[in-house]
Tab-separated table of C-alpha atoms in Angstrom:
chain	number	residue	atom	x	y	z
A	1281	MET	CA	0.000	0.000	0.000
A	1282	GLY	CA	1.327	3.385	-0.944
A	1283	ARG	CA	0.304	6.586	0.748
A	1284	LEU	CA	-1.020	7.999	-2.523
A	1285	ASP	CA	-2.714	4.965	-4.052
A	1286	GLY	CA	-5.384	5.945	-6.552
A	1287	ARG	CA	-4.415	9.593	-6.690
A	1288	VAL	CA	-3.960	11.389	-9.989
A	1289	ALA	CA	-1.071	13.834	-10.074
A	1290	LEU	CA	0.312	16.346	-12.525
A	1291	VAL	CA	3.895	17.577	-12.307
A	1292	THR	CA	4.916	20.433	-14.592
A	1293	GLY	CA	8.469	20.937	-15.766
A	1294	ALA	CA	9.206	17.311	-14.960
A	1295	ALA	CA	10.967	15.805	-17.958
A	1296	HIS	CA	14.619	16.701	-17.490
A	1297	GLU	CA	16.707	13.895	-16.023
A	1298	ARG	CA	18.377	16.270	-13.550
A	1299	GLY	CA	15.313	18.284	-12.601
A	1300	ILE	CA	13.401	18.627	-9.352
A	1301	GLY	CA	10.209	17.823	-11.245
A	1302	ARG	CA	11.440	14.355	-12.057
A	1303	GLY	CA	12.238	13.773	-8.410
A	1304	ILE	CA	8.687	14.787	-7.529
A	1305	ALA	CA	7.121	12.609	-10.226
A	1306	VAL	CA	9.066	9.511	-9.189
A	1307	ALA	CA	8.396	10.060	-5.479
A	1308	LEU	CA	4.654	10.413	-6.086
A	1309	ALA	CA	4.647	7.255	-8.197
A	1310	GLU	CA	6.601	5.353	-5.550
A	1311	GLU	CA	3.701	6.067	-3.186
A	1312	GLY	CA	1.116	4.813	-5.643
A	1313	ALA	CA	0.002	7.897	-7.551
A	1314	ASP	CA	-0.644	7.878	-11.273
A	1315	VAL	CA	1.380	10.705	-12.760
A	1316	ALA	CA	1.097	13.020	-15.719
A	1317	VAL	CA	4.462	14.425	-16.730
A	1318	ASN	CA	4.521	17.841	-18.372
A	1319	ASP	CA	7.319	19.796	-19.936
A	1320	VAL	CA	7.746	22.308	-22.716
A	1321	ALA	CA	10.927	20.617	-23.922
A	1322	HIS	CA	12.991	17.475	-23.375
A	1323	HIS	CA	10.326	15.281	-24.958
A	1324	ASP	CA	12.583	12.232	-25.189
A	1325	GLN	CA	13.401	12.438	-21.505
A	1326	GLY	CA	9.717	12.932	-20.701
A	1327	GLU	CA	8.767	9.783	-22.580
A	1328	GLU	CA	11.598	7.915	-20.888
A	1329	LEU	CA	10.308	9.032	-17.476
A	1330	VAL	CA	6.806	7.894	-18.380
A	1331	ALA	CA	8.193	4.469	-19.306
A	1332	GLN	CA	9.950	4.349	-15.941
A	1333	LEU	CA	6.738	5.209	-14.087
A	1334	ARG	CA	4.776	2.607	-16.036
A	1335	ALA	CA	7.439	0.016	-15.206
A	1336	MET	CA	6.643	0.796	-11.570
A	1337	GLY	CA	3.062	-0.236	-12.260
A	1338	ARG	CA	1.586	3.238	-12.466
A	1339	ARG	CA	-0.470	4.835	-15.162
A	1340	ALA	CA	1.467	7.716	-16.651
A	1341	CYS	CA	1.500	10.032	-19.645
A	1342	PHE	CA	3.698	12.766	-21.063
A	1343	VAL	CA	1.873	15.926	-22.107
A	1344	PRO	CA	3.954	18.711	-23.638
A	1345	ALA	CA	2.718	22.234	-22.947
A	1346	ASP	CA	4.030	25.711	-22.250
A	1347	VAL	CA	2.630	26.639	-18.832
A	1348	SER	CA	2.960	30.350	-19.564
A	1349	ASP	CA	0.138	29.972	-22.118
A	1350	ARG	CA	-3.280	29.572	-20.490
A	1351	GLY	CA	-4.786	27.878	-23.508
A	1352	GLN	CA	-2.090	25.245	-23.452
A	1353	VAL	CA	-2.572	24.746	-19.714
A	1354	GLU	CA	-6.290	24.138	-20.135
A	1355	ALA	CA	-5.572	21.645	-22.905
A	1356	LEU	CA	-2.947	20.015	-20.673
A	1357	LEU	CA	-5.348	19.513	-17.794
A	1358	ASP	CA	-8.112	18.328	-20.135
A	1359	ARG	CA	-5.763	15.698	-21.496
A	1360	VAL	CA	-4.536	14.615	-18.047
A	1361	GLU	CA	-8.076	14.116	-16.793
A	1362	GLU	CA	-9.111	12.288	-19.965
A	1363	GLU	CA	-6.198	9.883	-19.665
A	1364	LEU	CA	-5.876	9.427	-15.914
A	1365	GLY	CA	-9.098	10.684	-14.312
A	1366	PRO	CA	-9.976	13.598	-12.007
A	1367	LEU	CA	-6.914	15.483	-10.826
A	1368	THR	CA	-6.246	15.381	-7.085
A	1369	ILE	CA	-2.599	16.514	-6.907
A	1370	ALA	CA	-1.164	19.429	-8.873
A	1371	CYS	CA	2.553	20.144	-8.608
A	1372	SER	CA	3.435	23.384	-10.339
A	1373	ASN	CA	7.163	23.010	-10.672
A	1374	ALA	CA	8.222	24.468	-14.019
A	1375	GLY	CA	10.774	27.220	-13.631
A	1376	VAL	CA	13.527	29.085	-15.439
A	1377	ALA	CA	16.273	31.445	-14.322
A	1378	ASP	CA	18.727	33.978	-15.684
A	1379	TRP	CA	21.625	35.673	-13.951
A	1380	GLN	CA	21.869	39.395	-14.680
A	1381	PRO	CA	22.867	42.511	-12.716
A	1382	TRP	CA	19.797	44.433	-11.501
A	1383	VAL	CA	20.465	47.450	-13.712
A	1384	GLU	CA	21.020	45.257	-16.771
A	1385	ILE	CA	18.033	42.921	-16.585
A	1386	THR	CA	16.428	42.919	-20.010
A	1387	PRO	CA	12.676	43.084	-20.573
A	1388	ALA	CA	12.926	39.851	-22.555
A	1389	SER	CA	14.502	38.028	-19.614
A	1390	PHE	CA	11.975	39.559	-17.225
A	1391	ASP	CA	9.098	38.379	-19.399
A	1392	ARG	CA	10.490	34.876	-19.839
A	1393	ILE	CA	11.070	34.271	-16.141
A	1394	VAL	CA	7.805	35.851	-14.985
A	1395	GLY	CA	5.907	34.050	-17.731
A	1396	VAL	CA	7.020	30.591	-16.699
A	1397	ASN	CA	7.586	30.928	-12.966
A	1398	LEU	CA	4.695	33.167	-11.964
A	1399	THR	CA	2.093	33.275	-14.716
A	1400	GLY	CA	2.715	29.573	-15.277
A	1401	ALA	CA	2.075	28.886	-11.612
A	1402	PHE	CA	-1.086	30.991	-11.679
A	1403	ASN	CA	-2.325	29.216	-14.795
A	1404	VAL	CA	-1.725	25.740	-13.410
A	1405	GLY	CA	-2.825	26.611	-9.885
A	1406	GLN	CA	-6.085	28.260	-10.861
A	1407	SER	CA	-6.993	25.705	-13.519
A	1408	ALA	CA	-6.283	22.833	-11.131
A	1409	ALA	CA	-8.156	24.518	-8.282
A	1410	ARG	CA	-11.239	25.148	-10.416
A	1411	ARG	CA	-11.297	21.515	-11.445
A	1412	MET	CA	-10.758	20.245	-7.893
A	1413	VAL	CA	-13.606	22.436	-6.639
A	1414	ALA	CA	-15.864	21.126	-9.411
A	1415	HIS	CA	-14.984	17.519	-8.560
A	1416	GLY	CA	-15.820	18.170	-4.902
A	1417	ALA	CA	-13.205	15.787	-3.531
A	1418	GLY	CA	-10.607	18.253	-2.325
A	1419	GLY	CA	-7.042	18.214	-3.518
A	1420	ARG	CA	-3.448	19.182	-3.021
A	1421	ILE	CA	-1.588	21.939	-4.794
A	1422	VAL	CA	2.163	22.206	-4.287
A	1423	PHE	CA	4.316	24.880	-5.856
A	1424	THR	CA	8.054	24.631	-6.185
A	1425	SER	CA	9.231	27.982	-4.901
A	1426	SER	CA	12.718	28.464	-3.490
A	1427	VAL	CA	14.899	29.603	-0.641
A	1428	HIS	CA	14.720	32.929	-2.481
A	1429	VAL	CA	11.412	33.376	-0.644
A	1430	GLN	CA	13.465	33.877	2.479
A	1431	MET	CA	16.666	35.341	1.095
A	1432	GLY	CA	17.296	37.240	-2.100
A	1433	PHE	CA	20.372	36.452	-4.149
A	1434	PRO	CA	22.261	39.050	-6.202
A	1435	GLN	CA	21.984	38.663	-9.986
A	1436	MET	CA	18.706	36.803	-9.578
A	1437	ALA	CA	16.234	39.572	-8.823
A	1438	VAL	CA	13.483	38.468	-11.174
A	1439	TYR	CA	13.793	34.785	-10.336
A	1440	GLY	CA	13.638	35.509	-6.623
A	1441	SER	CA	10.762	37.920	-7.076
A	1442	THR	CA	8.693	35.352	-8.915
A	1443	LYS	CA	9.165	33.013	-5.992
A	1444	GLN	CA	8.172	35.705	-3.478
A	1445	GLY	CA	5.107	36.460	-5.586
A	1446	LEU	CA	4.375	32.766	-5.584
A	1447	ARG	CA	4.581	32.747	-1.800
A	1448	ALA	CA	1.874	35.404	-1.578
A	1449	LEU	CA	-0.236	33.657	-4.203
A	1450	ALA	CA	0.032	30.285	-2.444
A	1451	GLU	CA	-0.875	31.815	0.912
A	1452	THR	CA	-3.924	33.558	-0.534
A	1453	MET	CA	-4.995	30.384	-2.279
A	1454	ALA	CA	-4.620	28.474	0.989
A	1455	LEU	CA	-6.930	30.970	2.686
A	1456	GLU	CA	-9.588	30.780	0.030
A	1457	LEU	CA	-9.479	27.114	-0.934
A	1458	GLY	CA	-9.453	25.566	2.541
A	1459	GLU	CA	-13.238	25.429	2.575
A	1460	HIS	CA	-13.071	23.186	-0.481
A	1461	GLY	CA	-10.701	20.724	1.169
A	1462	ILE	CA	-7.803	21.886	-0.950
A	1463	THR	CA	-4.433	22.519	0.658
A	1464	VAL	CA	-1.883	24.807	-0.978
A	1465	ASN	CA	1.768	24.737	0.021
A	1466	HIS	CA	5.173	25.438	-1.455
A	1467	ILE	CA	8.549	23.799	-1.078
A	1468	GLY	CA	11.842	25.652	-0.890
A	1469	PRO	CA	14.686	23.731	-2.455
A	1470	GLY	CA	18.165	25.005	-1.742
A	1471	TRP	CA	21.010	23.904	-3.953
A	1472	VAL	CA	20.093	21.029	-6.234
A	1473	ARG	CA	22.472	19.971	-9.021
A	1474	SER	CA	19.678	20.570	-11.491
A	1475	ALA	CA	19.910	21.699	-15.075
A	1476	LEU	CA	18.540	25.080	-13.969
A	1477	ASN	CA	21.709	25.689	-11.976
A	1478	ASP	CA	24.097	24.759	-14.789
A	1479	ARG	CA	24.472	28.410	-15.769
A	1480	SER	CA	24.815	29.725	-12.222
A	1481	PRO	CA	27.925	31.912	-12.207
A	1482	GLY	CA	28.565	30.900	-8.614
A	1483	LEU	CA	28.672	27.177	-9.350
A	1484	GLN	CA	31.048	26.885	-12.288
A	1485	THR	CA	34.176	25.449	-10.652
A	1486	PRO	CA	34.992	23.000	-7.842
A	1487	GLU	CA	36.127	26.029	-5.836
A	1488	ASP	CA	32.711	27.652	-6.367
A	1489	GLU	CA	30.985	24.519	-5.175
A	1490	ALA	CA	33.230	24.291	-2.114
A	1491	ALA	CA	32.384	27.895	-1.227
A	1492	THR	CA	28.673	27.200	-1.578
A	1493	LEU	CA	28.912	24.094	0.570
A	1494	LYS	CA	30.343	26.204	3.380
A	1495	LEU	CA	27.025	28.067	3.479
A	1496	ILE	CA	24.994	24.904	4.022
A	1497	PRO	CA	24.796	23.382	7.522
A	1498	LEU	CA	24.266	19.959	5.954
A	1499	PRO	CA	27.237	20.302	3.594
A	1500	ARG	CA	25.977	18.771	0.374
A	1501	PRO	CA	23.522	19.585	-2.392
A	1502	SER	CA	20.005	18.166	-2.250
A	1503	GLU	CA	18.926	15.251	-4.357
A	1504	ALA	CA	15.812	15.863	-6.426
A	1505	SER	CA	14.292	12.816	-4.742
A	1506	GLU	CA	14.441	14.624	-1.405
A	1507	GLN	CA	12.295	17.400	-2.829
A	1508	GLY	CA	9.924	14.727	-4.054
A	1509	ARG	CA	9.579	13.148	-0.639
A	1510	ALA	CA	8.685	16.520	0.845
A	1511	VAL	CA	5.951	16.845	-1.744
A	1512	VAL	CA	4.726	13.344	-0.882
A	1513	TYR	CA	4.449	14.389	2.755
A	1514	LEU	CA	2.357	17.429	1.832
A	1515	CYS	CA	0.125	15.348	-0.451
A	1516	SER	CA	-0.353	12.388	1.901
A	1517	SER	CA	-2.700	12.121	4.871
A	1518	ASP	CA	0.274	13.077	7.066
A	1519	GLY	CA	-0.054	16.555	5.594
A	1520	ASP	CA	-3.822	16.874	6.013
A	1521	TYR	CA	-3.601	19.875	8.347
A	1522	VAL	CA	-0.756	21.661	6.579
A	1523	THR	CA	-1.736	24.539	4.316
A	1524	GLY	CA	-0.256	27.878	3.407
A	1525	GLU	CA	3.104	26.508	4.496
A	1526	PHE	CA	6.590	27.060	3.113
A	1527	LEU	CA	8.592	23.865	3.573
A	1528	ARG	CA	12.280	24.464	3.066
A	1529	VAL	CA	14.250	21.408	1.968
A	1530	ASP	CA	17.584	23.173	1.801
A	1531	GLY	CA	19.907	21.555	4.327
A	1532	GLY	CA	19.532	24.696	6.425
A	1533	PHE	CA	20.976	26.902	3.676
A	1534	VAL	CA	19.112	30.051	4.682
A	1535	VAL	CA	18.947	29.424	8.422
A	1536	GLY	CA	20.526	32.398	10.096
A	1537	LYS	CA	20.243	34.544	7.018
A	1538	TYR	CA	16.992	36.133	8.179
B	933	MET	CA	18.177	69.978	-8.945
B	934	ALA	CA	17.176	66.547	-7.713
B	935	ALA	CA	14.877	64.403	-9.823
B	936	LEU	CA	11.652	62.883	-8.517
B	937	ASN	CA	9.878	60.110	-10.386
B	938	VAL	CA	6.629	58.697	-8.957
B	939	SER	CA	4.617	56.024	-10.775
B	940	GLY	CA	2.083	53.254	-10.286
B	941	LEU	CA	0.430	54.637	-7.157
B	942	PRO	CA	-3.080	55.862	-6.399
B	943	ASP	CA	-3.397	59.530	-7.327
B	944	ALA	CA	-3.862	60.699	-3.742
B	945	VAL	CA	-0.771	58.833	-2.559
B	946	ALA	CA	1.304	60.084	-5.470
B	947	ALA	CA	0.186	63.646	-4.757
B	948	ALA	CA	1.070	63.319	-1.068
B	949	ILE	CA	4.509	61.965	-1.925
B	950	GLU	CA	5.149	64.726	-4.441
B	951	ALA	CA	4.154	67.308	-1.853
B	952	ARG	CA	6.458	65.793	0.766
B	953	LEU	CA	9.408	65.426	-1.582
B	954	ALA	CA	9.275	68.797	-3.294
B	955	GLY	CA	12.788	70.157	-2.894
B	956	ALA	CA	14.273	66.795	-1.869
B	957	GLU	CA	18.063	66.743	-1.752
B	958	LEU	CA	18.510	63.400	-3.491
B	959	ASP	CA	17.218	61.872	-6.697
B	960	VAL	CA	14.292	59.653	-5.773
B	961	VAL	CA	12.199	57.146	-7.658
B	962	VAL	CA	9.023	55.823	-6.057
B	963	ALA	CA	7.245	52.979	-7.817
B	964	GLY	CA	4.122	50.925	-7.264
B	965	ALA	CA	2.455	48.235	-9.343
B	966	GLY	CA	-0.765	50.144	-9.933
B	967	GLU	CA	-4.087	49.047	-8.526
B	968	GLN	CA	-5.228	45.465	-8.882
B	969	PRO	CA	-8.807	44.288	-8.568
B	970	THR	CA	-9.892	42.301	-5.526
B	971	GLY	CA	-12.162	39.271	-5.538
B	972	ARG	CA	-12.096	35.510	-5.233
B	973	PHE	CA	-9.017	33.728	-6.521
B	974	LEU	CA	-11.144	31.251	-8.444
B	975	ASP	CA	-12.770	34.128	-10.319
B	976	VAL	CA	-9.608	36.052	-11.209
B	977	THR	CA	-9.641	36.687	-14.941
B	978	GLN	CA	-6.651	36.226	-17.196
B	979	GLU	CA	-6.938	39.892	-18.102
B	980	ALA	CA	-6.658	40.890	-14.445
B	981	TRP	CA	-3.680	38.587	-13.976
B	982	ASP	CA	-1.954	39.989	-17.039
B	983	GLY	CA	-2.625	43.509	-15.784
B	984	THR	CA	-1.026	42.624	-12.465
B	985	VAL	CA	2.094	41.332	-14.161
B	986	ALA	CA	2.183	44.431	-16.345
B	987	GLY	CA	1.945	46.652	-13.273
B	988	ALA	CA	4.838	44.913	-11.539
B	989	ARG	CA	6.848	45.033	-14.750
B	990	ALA	CA	6.261	48.760	-15.180
B	991	ALA	CA	7.292	49.432	-11.581
B	992	PHE	CA	10.538	47.511	-11.982
B	993	LEU	CA	11.419	49.091	-15.315
B	994	ALA	CA	10.738	52.590	-13.970
B	995	ALA	CA	12.956	52.004	-10.953
B	996	GLN	CA	15.616	50.226	-12.962
B	997	ALA	CA	15.901	53.024	-15.518
B	998	GLU	CA	16.412	55.616	-12.815
B	999	ALA	CA	18.817	53.425	-10.831
B	1000	ALA	CA	20.878	52.700	-13.933
B	1001	ARG	CA	21.098	56.419	-14.636
B	1002	LEU	CA	22.241	57.143	-11.086
B	1003	VAL	CA	24.839	54.375	-11.046
B	1004	ALA	CA	26.222	55.446	-14.417
B	1005	ALA	CA	26.452	59.040	-13.238
B	1006	GLY	CA	27.963	58.100	-9.883
B	1007	ARG	CA	25.153	59.920	-8.110
B	1008	PRO	CA	23.634	58.696	-4.850
B	1009	GLY	CA	19.910	58.244	-4.817
B	1010	ARG	CA	16.917	56.493	-3.393
B	1011	VAL	CA	14.583	53.871	-4.770
B	1012	VAL	CA	11.385	53.179	-2.834
B	1013	PHE	CA	8.846	50.573	-3.857
B	1014	VAL	CA	5.403	51.036	-2.359
B	1015	VAL	CA	3.394	47.840	-1.950
B	1016	PRO	CA	0.065	46.971	-0.326
B	1017	THR	CA	-0.239	45.337	3.071
B	1018	ALA	CA	-1.652	42.161	1.534
B	1019	SER	CA	1.912	41.524	0.381
B	1020	VAL	CA	2.990	40.748	3.916
B	1021	ARG	CA	-0.313	39.541	5.387
B	1022	VAL	CA	-2.508	37.884	2.825
B	1023	VAL	CA	-6.270	38.175	3.045
B	1024	HIS	CA	-9.165	36.543	1.266
B	1025	GLY	CA	-9.847	38.297	-1.999
B	1026	ALA	CA	-6.503	40.018	-2.468
B	1027	ALA	CA	-4.436	37.494	-4.415
B	1028	LEU	CA	-3.441	39.984	-7.090
B	1029	PRO	CA	-2.255	42.899	-4.940
B	1030	ALA	CA	-0.498	40.420	-2.663
B	1031	THR	CA	1.351	38.793	-5.527
B	1032	ALA	CA	2.425	42.036	-7.165
B	1033	GLY	CA	3.560	43.548	-3.881
B	1034	ALA	CA	5.454	40.458	-2.779
B	1035	PHE	CA	7.176	40.337	-6.153
B	1036	LEU	CA	8.343	43.926	-5.805
B	1037	THR	CA	9.531	43.340	-2.253
B	1038	THR	CA	12.147	40.863	-3.409
B	1039	ILE	CA	12.976	42.972	-6.464
B	1040	ALA	CA	13.745	45.734	-3.962
B	1041	GLN	CA	15.846	43.596	-1.649
B	1042	VAL	CA	18.006	42.174	-4.413
B	1043	GLY	CA	18.383	45.695	-5.783
B	1044	ALA	CA	19.440	46.826	-2.320
B	1045	ALA	CA	22.098	44.132	-2.191
B	1046	GLU	CA	23.476	45.070	-5.594
B	1047	LEU	CA	23.228	48.857	-5.585
B	1048	GLY	CA	24.110	49.754	-2.022
B	1049	ALA	CA	27.791	50.112	-2.811
B	1050	ALA	CA	26.950	52.672	-5.492
B	1051	GLY	CA	25.147	54.838	-2.955
B	1052	VAL	CA	21.711	53.940	-4.198
B	1053	THR	CA	19.511	52.463	-1.490
B	1054	VAL	CA	16.411	50.447	-2.268
B	1055	ASN	CA	13.634	50.048	0.283
B	1056	VAL	CA	9.987	49.093	0.558
B	1057	VAL	CA	7.052	50.903	2.141
B	1058	VAL	CA	4.084	48.679	2.874
B	1059	HIS	CA	0.997	50.834	2.755
B	1060	GLY	CA	-2.030	49.923	4.820
B	1061	TRP	CA	-5.586	49.744	3.601
B	1062	LEU	CA	-6.115	53.223	2.221
B	1063	GLU	CA	-9.032	55.529	2.836
B	1064	GLY	CA	-11.726	54.455	0.434
B	1065	SER	CA	-11.244	50.758	1.255
B	1066	PRO	CA	-14.164	48.964	3.006
B	1067	GLU	CA	-14.586	50.470	6.484
B	1068	ALA	CA	-15.015	46.995	7.954
B	1069	LEU	CA	-11.281	46.474	7.450
B	1070	VAL	CA	-10.704	48.824	10.383
B	1071	ASP	CA	-11.687	45.962	12.712
B	1072	GLY	CA	-8.365	44.349	11.848
B	1073	ILE	CA	-6.220	47.456	12.194
B	1074	PRO	CA	-4.825	48.044	15.703
B	1075	VAL	CA	-4.491	51.801	15.150
B	1076	GLY	CA	-8.216	51.878	14.428
B	1077	ARG	CA	-8.434	53.699	11.127
B	1078	LEU	CA	-7.658	53.323	7.462
B	1079	ALA	CA	-4.397	54.724	6.083
B	1080	ARG	CA	-4.173	58.299	4.899
B	1081	PRO	CA	-2.085	59.127	1.853
B	1082	ASP	CA	0.230	61.223	3.969
B	1083	ASP	CA	0.955	58.270	6.261
B	1084	VAL	CA	2.540	56.625	3.255
B	1085	ALA	CA	4.202	59.802	2.026
B	1086	ALA	CA	5.828	60.435	5.402
B	1087	ALA	CA	7.484	57.025	5.330
B	1088	VAL	CA	8.664	57.544	1.774
B	1089	ALA	CA	10.018	60.946	2.709
B	1090	PHE	CA	12.020	59.448	5.560
B	1091	LEU	CA	13.543	56.771	3.340
B	1092	ALA	CA	14.323	59.410	0.722
B	1093	SER	CA	16.080	61.655	3.199
B	1094	PRO	CA	19.799	61.835	4.044
B	1095	GLU	CA	18.915	60.540	7.526
B	1096	ALA	CA	18.036	57.174	5.992
B	1097	ALA	CA	21.417	56.692	4.330
B	1098	TYR	CA	22.024	53.439	6.212
B	1099	VAL	CA	18.529	52.021	5.701
B	1100	ASN	CA	18.759	49.592	2.801
B	1101	GLY	CA	16.594	46.618	1.852
B	1102	ALA	CA	14.165	47.472	4.648
B	1103	VAL	CA	10.465	46.727	4.607
B	1104	LEU	CA	8.708	49.508	6.496
B	1105	ALA	CA	5.080	48.691	7.205
B	1106	VAL	CA	2.841	51.746	7.524
B	1107	ASP	CA	-0.368	49.834	7.959
B	1108	GLY	CA	-1.544	50.605	11.472
B	1109	GLY	CA	-0.351	47.163	12.546
B	1110	PHE	CA	-2.624	45.239	10.195
B	1111	TRP	CA	0.005	42.679	9.289
B	1112	ILE	CA	0.822	41.639	12.839
B	1113	THR	CA	-2.668	40.533	13.796
B	1114	LYS	CA	-5.751	38.881	12.425
B	1115	SER	CA	-9.375	39.812	12.904
B	1116	GLY	CA	-12.303	37.431	12.910
B	1117	GLY	CA	-15.224	37.362	10.560
B	1118	GLY	CA	-13.521	36.879	7.228
B	1119	SER	CA	-12.508	39.468	4.708
B	1120	PRO	CA	-14.699	42.484	3.954
B	1121	LEU	CA	-13.278	42.336	0.436
B	1122	LEU	CA	-15.521	39.380	-0.286
B	1123	ALA	CA	-18.597	40.688	1.548
């Protein structure tokens, strides 16, 4: 018996083999959930992940879509519910980042990051919430935010701001959706060796990595699977009374920073 | 002659700030995300969401342009973002103002970290529920009244002054204490 047997989950931004989304998708499936995998790219890796989930005995499908486009999000959720049934777990995880000095941030970069990280989260969160309310069986919505909610990082103003905006959005959703039996939470990964961080100017050399490790009380990066297990907690009955919460899974990275 | 640039704020607040800062010693840019509609999250329209994003975008670009000018010129200056109290204490029916204000709060703090060395400070004023908001909100405000435009302007004027040279990345709530408490009875915004 898994803790999520019979649940239908969607994870956005989940195809990449080194992404947090994949860690979430696999962790949900390990607990019995059927999982829809979404991504805007990396189709081969998405299909490979679906094969892995099916080999675990779960129903799974890969549905490409750009979460920044509401029409595509509605089509995505239509397809997920047609293939797997009524959605009960929505993990809005898709995210992008750029590193630019504050005075040099370009409008194009601003629009790209806000479009995916914030508008994408709104699109997925609201569409999922409307469907969960209509189904009348409650649900779980989990956003992947970041330690940036607690501590801003230079060169990443827009990325961090989307996560802070997401914090406020998730909290408001938690207030309003509680009466429908829907919990809304967000997880705060610290350093994960994900594809998103490949371009981080502060993580390019072994010396960079050593310096970063000195900032983390548990001196190692997080595995994507650890983020996934935090999401499982929030989506299982163990997390029934948890809503509006920010769950850092960062090895203590930002403890003592604020 | 110092420059003053105020955008994205309710007219009465902008007017109060302009009155307070007339003759200011330093170049100052004050930016808000405009006014977002309130109402249930489930009913938020895509148009309203897009307008919220556009408001936050305009606030950042206005502040960034002025900050870039100051840094390039080697001039000290002040950037103040003004955000609504829902940014720090969410309430039913205020998803959009909360999101825009929270977004700008981190924009400000990262700007503060990057620009402080150039003599440009970046801070945030959290404005309380302004006069004209539902009176029932007063039940949740320890000071017992809605915010006046000059309450906000006074805080902006302090942050814009030479006395605030060492205040950087701060979030100054001028909301009568709304964010530190919680009143019963639900949100008047959804009444």
